[in-house]
PDB file of C-alpha atoms in Angstrom:
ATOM      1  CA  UNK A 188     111.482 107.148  80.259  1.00 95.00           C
ATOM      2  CA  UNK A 189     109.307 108.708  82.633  1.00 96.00           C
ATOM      3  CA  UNK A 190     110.263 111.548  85.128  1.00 97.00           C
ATOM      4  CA  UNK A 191     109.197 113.451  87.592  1.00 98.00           C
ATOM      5  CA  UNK A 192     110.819 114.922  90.748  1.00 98.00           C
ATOM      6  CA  UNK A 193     110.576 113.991  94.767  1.00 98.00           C
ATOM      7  CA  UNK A 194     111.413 116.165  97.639  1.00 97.00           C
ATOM      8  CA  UNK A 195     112.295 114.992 100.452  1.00 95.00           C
ATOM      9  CA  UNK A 196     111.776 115.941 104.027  1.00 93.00           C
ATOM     10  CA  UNK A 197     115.369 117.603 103.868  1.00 94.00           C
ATOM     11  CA  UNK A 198     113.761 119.899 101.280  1.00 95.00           C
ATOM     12  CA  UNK A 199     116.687 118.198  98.404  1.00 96.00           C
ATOM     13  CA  UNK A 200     114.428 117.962  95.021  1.00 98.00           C
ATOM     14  CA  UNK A 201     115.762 114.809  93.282  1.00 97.00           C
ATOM     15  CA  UNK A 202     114.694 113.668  89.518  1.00 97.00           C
ATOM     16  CA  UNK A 203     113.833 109.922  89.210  1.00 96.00           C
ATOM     17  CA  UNK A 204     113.808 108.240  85.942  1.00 95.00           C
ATOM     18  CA  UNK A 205     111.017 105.357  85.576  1.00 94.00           C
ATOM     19  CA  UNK A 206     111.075 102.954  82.317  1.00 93.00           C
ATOM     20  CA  UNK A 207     107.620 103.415  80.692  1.00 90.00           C
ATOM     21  CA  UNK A 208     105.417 100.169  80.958  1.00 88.00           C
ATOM     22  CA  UNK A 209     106.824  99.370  84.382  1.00 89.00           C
ATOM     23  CA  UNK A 210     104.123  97.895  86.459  1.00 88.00           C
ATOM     24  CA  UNK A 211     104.533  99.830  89.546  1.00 95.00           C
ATOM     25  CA  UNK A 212     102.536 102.541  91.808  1.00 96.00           C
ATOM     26  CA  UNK A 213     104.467 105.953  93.045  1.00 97.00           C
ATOM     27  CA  UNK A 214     104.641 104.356  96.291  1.00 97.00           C
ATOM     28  CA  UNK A 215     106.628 101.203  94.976  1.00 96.00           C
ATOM     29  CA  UNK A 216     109.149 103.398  93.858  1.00 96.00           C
ATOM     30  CA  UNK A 217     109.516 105.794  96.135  1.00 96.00           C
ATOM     31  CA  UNK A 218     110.133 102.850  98.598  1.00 94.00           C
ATOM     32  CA  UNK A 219     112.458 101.172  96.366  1.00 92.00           C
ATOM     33  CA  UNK A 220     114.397 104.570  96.388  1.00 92.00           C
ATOM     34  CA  UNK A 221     114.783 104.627  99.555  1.00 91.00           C
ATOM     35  CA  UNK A 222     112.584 107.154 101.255  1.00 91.00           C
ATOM     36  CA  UNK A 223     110.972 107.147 104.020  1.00 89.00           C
ATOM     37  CA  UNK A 224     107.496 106.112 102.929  1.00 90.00           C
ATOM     38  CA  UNK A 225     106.005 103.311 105.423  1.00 89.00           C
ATOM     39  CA  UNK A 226     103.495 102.081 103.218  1.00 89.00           C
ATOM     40  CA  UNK A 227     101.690  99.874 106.641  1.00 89.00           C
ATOM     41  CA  UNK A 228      98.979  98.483 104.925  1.00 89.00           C
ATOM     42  CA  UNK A 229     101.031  97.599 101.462  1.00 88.00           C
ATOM     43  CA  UNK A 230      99.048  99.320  99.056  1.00 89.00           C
ATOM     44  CA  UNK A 231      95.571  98.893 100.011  1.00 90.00           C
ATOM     45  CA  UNK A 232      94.661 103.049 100.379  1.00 90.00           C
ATOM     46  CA  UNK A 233      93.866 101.888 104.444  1.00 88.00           C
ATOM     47  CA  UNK A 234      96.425 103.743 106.400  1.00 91.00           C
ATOM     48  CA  UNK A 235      97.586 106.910 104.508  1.00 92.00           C
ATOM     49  CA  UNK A 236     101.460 106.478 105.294  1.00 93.00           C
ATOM     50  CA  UNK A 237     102.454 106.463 101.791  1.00 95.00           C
ATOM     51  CA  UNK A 238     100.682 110.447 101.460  1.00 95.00           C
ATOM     52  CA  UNK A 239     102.432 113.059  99.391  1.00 96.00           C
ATOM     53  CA  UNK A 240     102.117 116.126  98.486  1.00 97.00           C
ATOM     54  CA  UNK A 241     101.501 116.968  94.856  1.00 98.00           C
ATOM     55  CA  UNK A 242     103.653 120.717  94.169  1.00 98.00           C
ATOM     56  CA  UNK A 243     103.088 120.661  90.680  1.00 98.00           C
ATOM     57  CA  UNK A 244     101.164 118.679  87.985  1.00 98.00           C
ATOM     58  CA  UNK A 245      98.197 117.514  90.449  1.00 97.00           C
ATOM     59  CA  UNK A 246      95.649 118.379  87.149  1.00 97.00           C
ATOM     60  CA  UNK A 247      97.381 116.099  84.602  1.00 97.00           C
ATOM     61  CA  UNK A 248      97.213 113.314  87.120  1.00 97.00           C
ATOM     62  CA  UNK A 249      93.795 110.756  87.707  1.00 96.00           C
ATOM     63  CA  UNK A 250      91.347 111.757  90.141  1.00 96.00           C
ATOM     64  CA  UNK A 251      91.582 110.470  93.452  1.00 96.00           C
ATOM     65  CA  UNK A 252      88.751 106.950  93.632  1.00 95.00           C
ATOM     66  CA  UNK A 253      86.572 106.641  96.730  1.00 95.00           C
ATOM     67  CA  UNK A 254      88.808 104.443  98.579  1.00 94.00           C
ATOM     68  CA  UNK A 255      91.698 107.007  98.371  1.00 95.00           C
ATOM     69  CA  UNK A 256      89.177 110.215  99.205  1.00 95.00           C
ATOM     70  CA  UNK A 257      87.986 108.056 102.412  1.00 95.00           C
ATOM     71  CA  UNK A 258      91.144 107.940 103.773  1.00 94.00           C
ATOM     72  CA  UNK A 259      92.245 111.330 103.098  1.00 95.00           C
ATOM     73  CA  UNK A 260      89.601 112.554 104.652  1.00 94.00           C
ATOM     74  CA  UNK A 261      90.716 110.977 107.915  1.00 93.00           C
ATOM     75  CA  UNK A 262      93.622 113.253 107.945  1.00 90.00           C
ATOM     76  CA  UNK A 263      94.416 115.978 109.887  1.00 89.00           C
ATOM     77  CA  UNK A 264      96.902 117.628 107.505  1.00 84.00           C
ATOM     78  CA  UNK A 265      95.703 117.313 103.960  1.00 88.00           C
ATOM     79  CA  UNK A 266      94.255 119.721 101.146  1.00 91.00           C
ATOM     80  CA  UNK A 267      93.688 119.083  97.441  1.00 92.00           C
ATOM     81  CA  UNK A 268      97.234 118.954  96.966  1.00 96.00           C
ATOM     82  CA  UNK A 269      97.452 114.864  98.865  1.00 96.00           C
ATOM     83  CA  UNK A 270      97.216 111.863  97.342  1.00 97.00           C
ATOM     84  CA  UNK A 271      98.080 108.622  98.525  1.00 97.00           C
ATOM     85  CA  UNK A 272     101.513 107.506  96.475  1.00 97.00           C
ATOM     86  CA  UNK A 273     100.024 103.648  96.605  1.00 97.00           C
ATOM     87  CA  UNK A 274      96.980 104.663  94.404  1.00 97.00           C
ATOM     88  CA  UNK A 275      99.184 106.588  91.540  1.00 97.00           C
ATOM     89  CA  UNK A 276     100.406 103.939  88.642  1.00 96.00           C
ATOM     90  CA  UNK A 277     103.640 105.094  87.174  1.00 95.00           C
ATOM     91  CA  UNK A 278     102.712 106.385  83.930  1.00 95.00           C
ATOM     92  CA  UNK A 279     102.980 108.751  81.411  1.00 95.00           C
ATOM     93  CA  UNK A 280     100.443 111.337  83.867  1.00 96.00           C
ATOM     94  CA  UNK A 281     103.608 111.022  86.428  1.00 97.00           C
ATOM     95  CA  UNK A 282     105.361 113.143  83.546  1.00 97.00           C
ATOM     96  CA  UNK A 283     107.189 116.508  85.143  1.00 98.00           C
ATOM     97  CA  UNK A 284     105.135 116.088  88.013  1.00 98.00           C
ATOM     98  CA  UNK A 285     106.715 117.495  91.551  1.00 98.00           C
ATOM     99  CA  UNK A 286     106.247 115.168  94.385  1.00 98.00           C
ATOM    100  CA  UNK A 287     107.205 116.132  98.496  1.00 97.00           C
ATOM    101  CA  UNK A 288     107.393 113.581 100.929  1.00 95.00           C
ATOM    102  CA  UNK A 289     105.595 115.265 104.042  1.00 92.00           C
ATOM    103  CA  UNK A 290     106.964 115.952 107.604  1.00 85.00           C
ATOM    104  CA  UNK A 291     105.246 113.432 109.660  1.00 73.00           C
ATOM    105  CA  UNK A 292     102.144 114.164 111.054  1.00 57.00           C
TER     106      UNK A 292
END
């Protein structure tokens, strides 16, 4: 199993337990859970409502690609802490990490 933890916008940290080899991105599961992630453009790292925040384990995960840096950088609110959830593969990087679903901006 894989876990890490999400926050939520109520501040509530909540472990989630992933099968390893599940063929999913953060933002798949986060939706699937329930949160408030609206994920507009499906997936495609064009519209940035799928951001969190990385609290802890942002080094262990992959760097951000160019598509995902683009769109960041549109943001008013981000810092080296964002990533977009659709570009993150549940994997064995997701391990202990801390994710936080931001207010909206």
């Amino acid at each position: 199993m894989i876990t890490f933890t999400v926050e939520g916008r109520d501040g509530i940290q909540v472990p989630v337990e992933i099968p390893e080899g599940i063929s999913l991105s953060l933002m798949e599961v986060l939706k699937g859970s329930d949160y408030p992630i609206l994920a507009t453009c499906g997936g495609m790292a064009l519209c940035a409502t799928c951001r969190v925040e990385v609290l802890n384990g942002l080094a262990q995960l992959p760097p951000a690609g160019d598509a995902e840096l683009d769109i960041l950088d549109t943001l008013p609110f981000v810092d080296e802490s964002s990533r977009l959830s659709c570009q993150l593969r549940v994997n064995e990087s997701l391990e202990g990490c801390l994710f936080r679903i931001p207010q909206e901006d």
